[in-house]
Amino acid sequence: MTASFTILAAITVAGMAAAMGLRNAVHCVLALTVGFAGIAALYLQLGAQFVGFTQVLVYVGAVAILAVFAIMMTQSRPSATPAPRAPLWAAGGAVAAAVFAVLAWAIHSNALSVQALPPQPEAAPSATVQQIGDALMHRFVLPLEIVGLLLTAALIGAVVIAMGRREEMK
Amino acid sequence: MTWIVQNLWLVPVLPMLAAAICALMGYRHRIAAASLAIGSMAISFLLALCAFAHVLGSHAGNGVQTVNVPWFQVGGEWLKLGWMLDPLTSLMLLMVTFVGLLIFIYSVGYMAHDDNFTRFFCFLALFAGAMLGVVIANSLLLLFMCWEVVGLTSYLLIGFWYAKPEAAAAAKKAFVVTKIGDLGFLLGMVWLYEKTGTLLFYDGGAGCLEHSALAHLVAQATILGLATSTAIALLIFCGAAGKSGQVPLHVWLPDAMEGPTPVSALIHAATMVAAGVFLIARIYPLMSVTASGSPAPSVALEVVAWVGATTAVFGALIAVAQFDIKRILAYSTISQLGYMMMGLGVGGVAVGIFHLITHAFFKSLLFLGAGSVIHGCDGEQDIRRMGGLSKSMPITFAAYTAGMLALCGFPLFSGFWSKDDILHAAHSWSISQAPFYMGAFGALLTAFYMTRQLYYVFAGTSRLAELGRDSTHLSDPHGAAHHAPVHPHESPAVMTVPLVILAAFAVLLGFIGTPAWPWFQSFIDGQPASFSFAAFYGFGILPVMLSSALLVFLGLALGWALYGRRPIESAASSDPLAELQPQAFSLLGRAFVVDALYGATLVRLNTVCSRISDWLDRWVWNGAVQAVSYFVLALAWLDNFFDAAVVNSGFDEGCESVSRGGQALSLLQGGQVQSYMRIIGGALIVLVLFLLWGTKI
Amino acid sequence: MNPLQGYLLLSALLFSIGLAGALLRRNAILVLIGIELMLNAANLNFIAFWRYGPVPAALTGIMFTIFSIAVAAAEAAVGLAIILAAYRHSRTTDLDRMDSLKG
């Protein structure tokens, strides 16, 4: 429980809470990038540099930008009348709070917290790019291929779905 | 166990399959139906040849080879069906398939103008399949099933021209009369099953025709001091008598001539009526079993012999005074079936079956010849209006004469040898000599009535143009079209070729069973045959042979004296025999008034019974039923009240609550993604709590 | 409270924030972002367990996270495309108005 962890955790939680709570959607996405960056920093602190940079590339660089584009394309015109709140809307907040309470209780009361952790080096275990590449090319080559296929399919699918029908394009 | 024994079931199944396919075909596919039926029959014939060759080759012991398959389970026991191959089966297979094949081919010509050609071949093939099933069955049950299919197809074929009222009535009559016999058969079969626990004939020592079962049966006595075996045998003989037209169940056979002539040839000469004789031969061990040590024939065989002898004379007497060409042959068939039964009763399997085989050939030849005559005369069946056909139909005439001589038992023709065999066996019967004299008298009559028929049909001048045609013949499918004078003509080759083949067999077939070379008898009994002329000089053979030959000549001479010496001039002139003995002739002409007797007794009894039943129905049972119905009505009213008050409202409540529940549940399906997600979140909470609780314990 | 528990608590908190966003926001894009957030929280769990787990040399936590990120990226792309298509159809991204699946 170091100071750096506390600071990074505070930044991340604040960014995410803002992303979920702000009224303006564009602001939300901006706060989201802060949150994603905070998570990336946490990865770095945990010694997973590769994952951290991947996080920055994919989430901060791609998903957030995609979200910005989507918001810009859908909110060119503000909706005329806000729809009435659905019944039981407030129950959602209660469910989320209960989930957190239950998870926290679980973490707190679990055997894991009672038992001593296995002895571990103070320094992070090494996970160099070379090791990760080796693992990807040998042990995890089949999942890698499948994920490649999945990404290709998702790319084509996203283009097809977003393109719409031909007459609308004219 | 060779290939042919394993696959013997193909013999009956192939024609049945052909029948099934024909049944599904449209009535326009005439050539396809005919070729299918004939083709299947030809393959069956080839298979029968294989089976025959197999039996001939492996001729050792009694040579019964069986294949039994379990059918279904009754209680703790398996009901088994199976087929068998022995000399008797192989011979019958050969005869049925061969004669059947020829008749199928003949039918192509005879039925050429009929609209229901396809249906005809369907029935014909089904009949042949069922008959072959009867022949190969190794189980009384399977035999009975095929037997009933035979009865059904017989009904269908007799009533083939069902638009004719006489044909429909004849079909119904044949069905009902044979069913009376079959009832006995069924009772006997059930009894046999109850006593022996099996219906298989041969089952490696456990079959109902094998020694242990028979010994068990003969040891038990039942009513009237009969052994159980005798009682069962007599019950089964009822079925055989119905099928084979024995007195007093013969009445359906003459009427069955309403069917198309090939049907008469196939069913009522060669095969179906022979099924009864075959049945007796098949269960011969049961028929002949006696208490150990007693040399006398069994009671069952005695009954068979007496019934057979009576039928032989009875049928021959009636045949003398008939005018319908097919009816003469029908009564002749009854008489000859009597001979077969008598042969079985007095002589044994070989004697009866030998006559069955030869008779099948010459009688189907005669029927087909009669069919050819009818065809040539455009549907005319009354022999008084024929005449002079020997000139216009030479092939038919020659073939018919051959069949007629064979039937009369003219020396050296096939009928001579087989009938002589029977007479000889009757002569040396230990119980009585009477069957011998009855048989001899029948032989004399046979020669006489066949001569009479031959002169009427073929000699003299044509009387066809006379008298015009009366209305009964208008409904005949062949003669319906025109009233113009008919010129008799020879039939096409497709009809005459089978005639010629059958004629050859009718003449020559007897030589396989002469006293000098009794190949047939030894084949049936499973012994090697030897050739010796000395056998002619055996006990009583030559005298019997000579006397029967003399009787035949006497019959022929009598026939010539009455009918041949003075040609019949006019169709209207009365029968010479009728002039001599008008009363007797009319009695015979009305077939000993058996039909009328049945009408006056059985049918009237039936009517009275039905009247009584009707009265009982109206007043007694009806009253009871009415009372019950009122009671039920009251109950129903109560029920109705209960329903409306209790059950209905309960159900209504239930339905409403279900519907309310459904409405409540449908709130969950709001189409709102987030409400779904809320539920998932709640589920997650429950899951985590559940897992935590699990680790705590 | 050891470091692992700290990370787990943080990840549980992020998960709950994401869930709250997904449950409460009416903008479909923000709901999708909330789901991404929940995925990120799970990824953080993996990395924390890898770091403090008994066999860090196996790299399984890292691998799982990498694949998870790839799948999440694909999901985000398709999800946003669907939202765009739905928007073109109904001219709104308000989830309360999108209830044509109503039973």
CSV table of N, CA, C and O in Angstrom, one decimal, chain A residues 91-100 102, chain B residues 674-690, chain C residues 15 19 23 38:
chain,number,residue,atom,x,y,z
A,91,ALA,N,-33.3,2.0,-8.9
A,91,ALA,CA,-32.9,0.7,-8.4
A,91,ALA,C,-31.5,0.3,-9.0
A,91,ALA,O,-30.7,-0.4,-8.4
A,92,GLY,N,-31.2,0.9,-10.2
A,92,GLY,CA,-29.9,0.6,-10.8
A,92,GLY,C,-28.7,1.0,-9.9
A,92,GLY,O,-27.8,0.2,-9.7
A,93,GLY,N,-28.8,2.2,-9.3
A,93,GLY,CA,-27.8,2.7,-8.4
A,93,GLY,C,-27.7,1.8,-7.2
A,93,GLY,O,-26.6,1.4,-6.8
A,94,ALA,N,-28.8,1.3,-6.7
A,94,ALA,CA,-28.8,0.5,-5.5
A,94,ALA,C,-28.1,-0.8,-5.9
A,94,ALA,O,-27.3,-1.3,-5.1
A,95,VAL,N,-28.4,-1.4,-7.1
A,95,VAL,CA,-27.8,-2.7,-7.5
A,95,VAL,C,-26.3,-2.5,-7.5
A,95,VAL,O,-25.5,-3.3,-7.0
A,96,ALA,N,-25.8,-1.4,-8.2
A,96,ALA,CA,-24.4,-1.2,-8.3
A,96,ALA,C,-23.7,-1.1,-7.0
A,96,ALA,O,-22.7,-1.7,-6.7
A,97,ALA,N,-24.4,-0.3,-6.0
A,97,ALA,CA,-23.8,-0.2,-4.7
A,97,ALA,C,-23.7,-1.5,-4.0
A,97,ALA,O,-22.7,-1.9,-3.3
A,98,ALA,N,-24.8,-2.3,-4.1
A,98,ALA,CA,-24.8,-3.6,-3.5
A,98,ALA,C,-23.7,-4.5,-4.0
A,98,ALA,O,-23.1,-5.2,-3.3
A,99,VAL,N,-23.5,-4.5,-5.4
A,99,VAL,CA,-22.5,-5.3,-6.0
A,99,VAL,C,-21.1,-4.9,-5.3
A,99,VAL,O,-20.4,-5.8,-5.0
A,100,PHE,N,-20.9,-3.6,-5.2
A,100,PHE,CA,-19.6,-3.2,-4.6
A,100,PHE,C,-19.5,-3.7,-3.2
A,100,PHE,O,-18.5,-4.2,-2.8
A,102,VAL,N,-20.9,-6.2,-1.8
A,102,VAL,CA,-20.7,-7.7,-1.7
A,102,VAL,C,-19.3,-8.0,-2.1
A,102,VAL,O,-18.6,-8.9,-1.4
B,674,GLN,N,-31.5,-1.9,-19.9
B,674,GLN,CA,-31.0,-1.7,-18.5
B,674,GLN,C,-31.7,-2.4,-17.5
B,674,GLN,O,-31.1,-2.8,-16.5
B,675,SER,N,-33.0,-2.6,-17.7
B,675,SER,CA,-33.7,-3.4,-16.7
B,675,SER,C,-33.2,-4.9,-16.7
B,675,SER,O,-33.1,-5.5,-15.6
B,676,TYR,N,-32.9,-5.3,-17.9
B,676,TYR,CA,-32.3,-6.7,-17.9
B,676,TYR,C,-30.9,-6.7,-17.1
B,676,TYR,O,-30.6,-7.6,-16.4
B,677,MET,N,-30.2,-5.6,-17.3
B,677,MET,CA,-28.9,-5.6,-16.7
B,677,MET,C,-29.0,-5.5,-15.2
B,677,MET,O,-28.2,-6.0,-14.4
B,678,ARG,N,-30.0,-4.8,-14.7
B,678,ARG,CA,-30.3,-4.7,-13.3
B,678,ARG,C,-30.5,-6.1,-12.7
B,678,ARG,O,-29.9,-6.4,-11.7
B,679,ILE,N,-31.2,-6.9,-13.5
B,679,ILE,CA,-31.5,-8.2,-13.0
B,679,ILE,C,-30.2,-9.0,-12.9
B,679,ILE,O,-29.9,-9.8,-12.0
B,680,ILE,N,-29.4,-8.8,-14.0
B,680,ILE,CA,-28.1,-9.6,-14.0
B,680,ILE,C,-27.3,-9.2,-12.8
B,680,ILE,O,-26.7,-10.0,-12.2
B,681,GLY,N,-27.3,-7.8,-12.5
B,681,GLY,CA,-26.5,-7.4,-11.3
B,681,GLY,C,-27.0,-8.0,-10.0
B,681,GLY,O,-26.2,-8.5,-9.2
B,682,GLY,N,-28.4,-8.1,-9.9
B,682,GLY,CA,-28.9,-8.7,-8.7
B,682,GLY,C,-28.5,-10.2,-8.7
B,682,GLY,O,-28.1,-10.7,-7.6
B,683,ALA,N,-28.5,-10.8,-9.8
B,683,ALA,CA,-28.1,-12.2,-9.8
B,683,ALA,C,-26.6,-12.4,-9.4
B,683,ALA,O,-26.3,-13.3,-8.7
B,684,LEU,N,-25.8,-11.4,-9.9
B,684,LEU,CA,-24.4,-11.5,-9.5
B,684,LEU,C,-24.2,-11.4,-8.0
B,684,LEU,O,-23.5,-12.1,-7.4
B,685,ILE,N,-25.0,-10.5,-7.4
B,685,ILE,CA,-25.0,-10.4,-5.9
B,685,ILE,C,-25.3,-11.7,-5.2
B,685,ILE,O,-24.6,-12.2,-4.4
B,686,VAL,N,-26.4,-12.3,-5.7
B,686,VAL,CA,-26.8,-13.5,-5.1
B,686,VAL,C,-25.7,-14.6,-5.3
B,686,VAL,O,-25.4,-15.3,-4.4
B,687,LEU,N,-25.1,-14.6,-6.5
B,687,LEU,CA,-24.1,-15.6,-6.8
B,687,LEU,C,-22.9,-15.4,-5.8
B,687,LEU,O,-22.4,-16.4,-5.2
B,688,VAL,N,-22.5,-14.2,-5.7
B,688,VAL,CA,-21.3,-14.0,-4.8
B,688,VAL,C,-21.7,-14.4,-3.4
B,688,VAL,O,-20.9,-15.1,-2.7
B,689,LEU,N,-22.9,-14.0,-2.9
B,689,LEU,CA,-23.3,-14.4,-1.6
B,689,LEU,C,-23.3,-15.9,-1.4
B,689,LEU,O,-22.8,-16.4,-0.4
B,690,PHE,N,-23.8,-16.6,-2.4
B,690,PHE,CA,-23.9,-18.0,-2.4
B,690,PHE,C,-22.5,-18.6,-2.3
B,690,PHE,O,-22.2,-19.5,-1.4
C,15,PHE,N,-15.3,-1.6,-11.1
C,15,PHE,CA,-16.4,-2.5,-11.7
C,15,PHE,C,-17.7,-1.9,-11.3
C,15,PHE,O,-18.6,-1.8,-12.2
C,19,LEU,N,-20.6,-0.5,-13.7
C,19,LEU,CA,-22.0,-1.1,-13.6
C,19,LEU,C,-23.0,0.0,-13.4
C,19,LEU,O,-24.0,0.0,-14.0
C,23,LEU,N,-26.0,1.0,-15.8
C,23,LEU,CA,-27.3,0.9,-15.3
C,23,LEU,C,-28.1,2.2,-15.4
C,23,LEU,O,-29.3,2.2,-15.6
C,38,MET,N,-16.0,-2.0,-17.0
C,38,MET,CA,-16.1,-3.3,-16.2
C,38,MET,C,-15.1,-4.2,-16.7
C,38,MET,O,-14.4,-5.0,-16.0
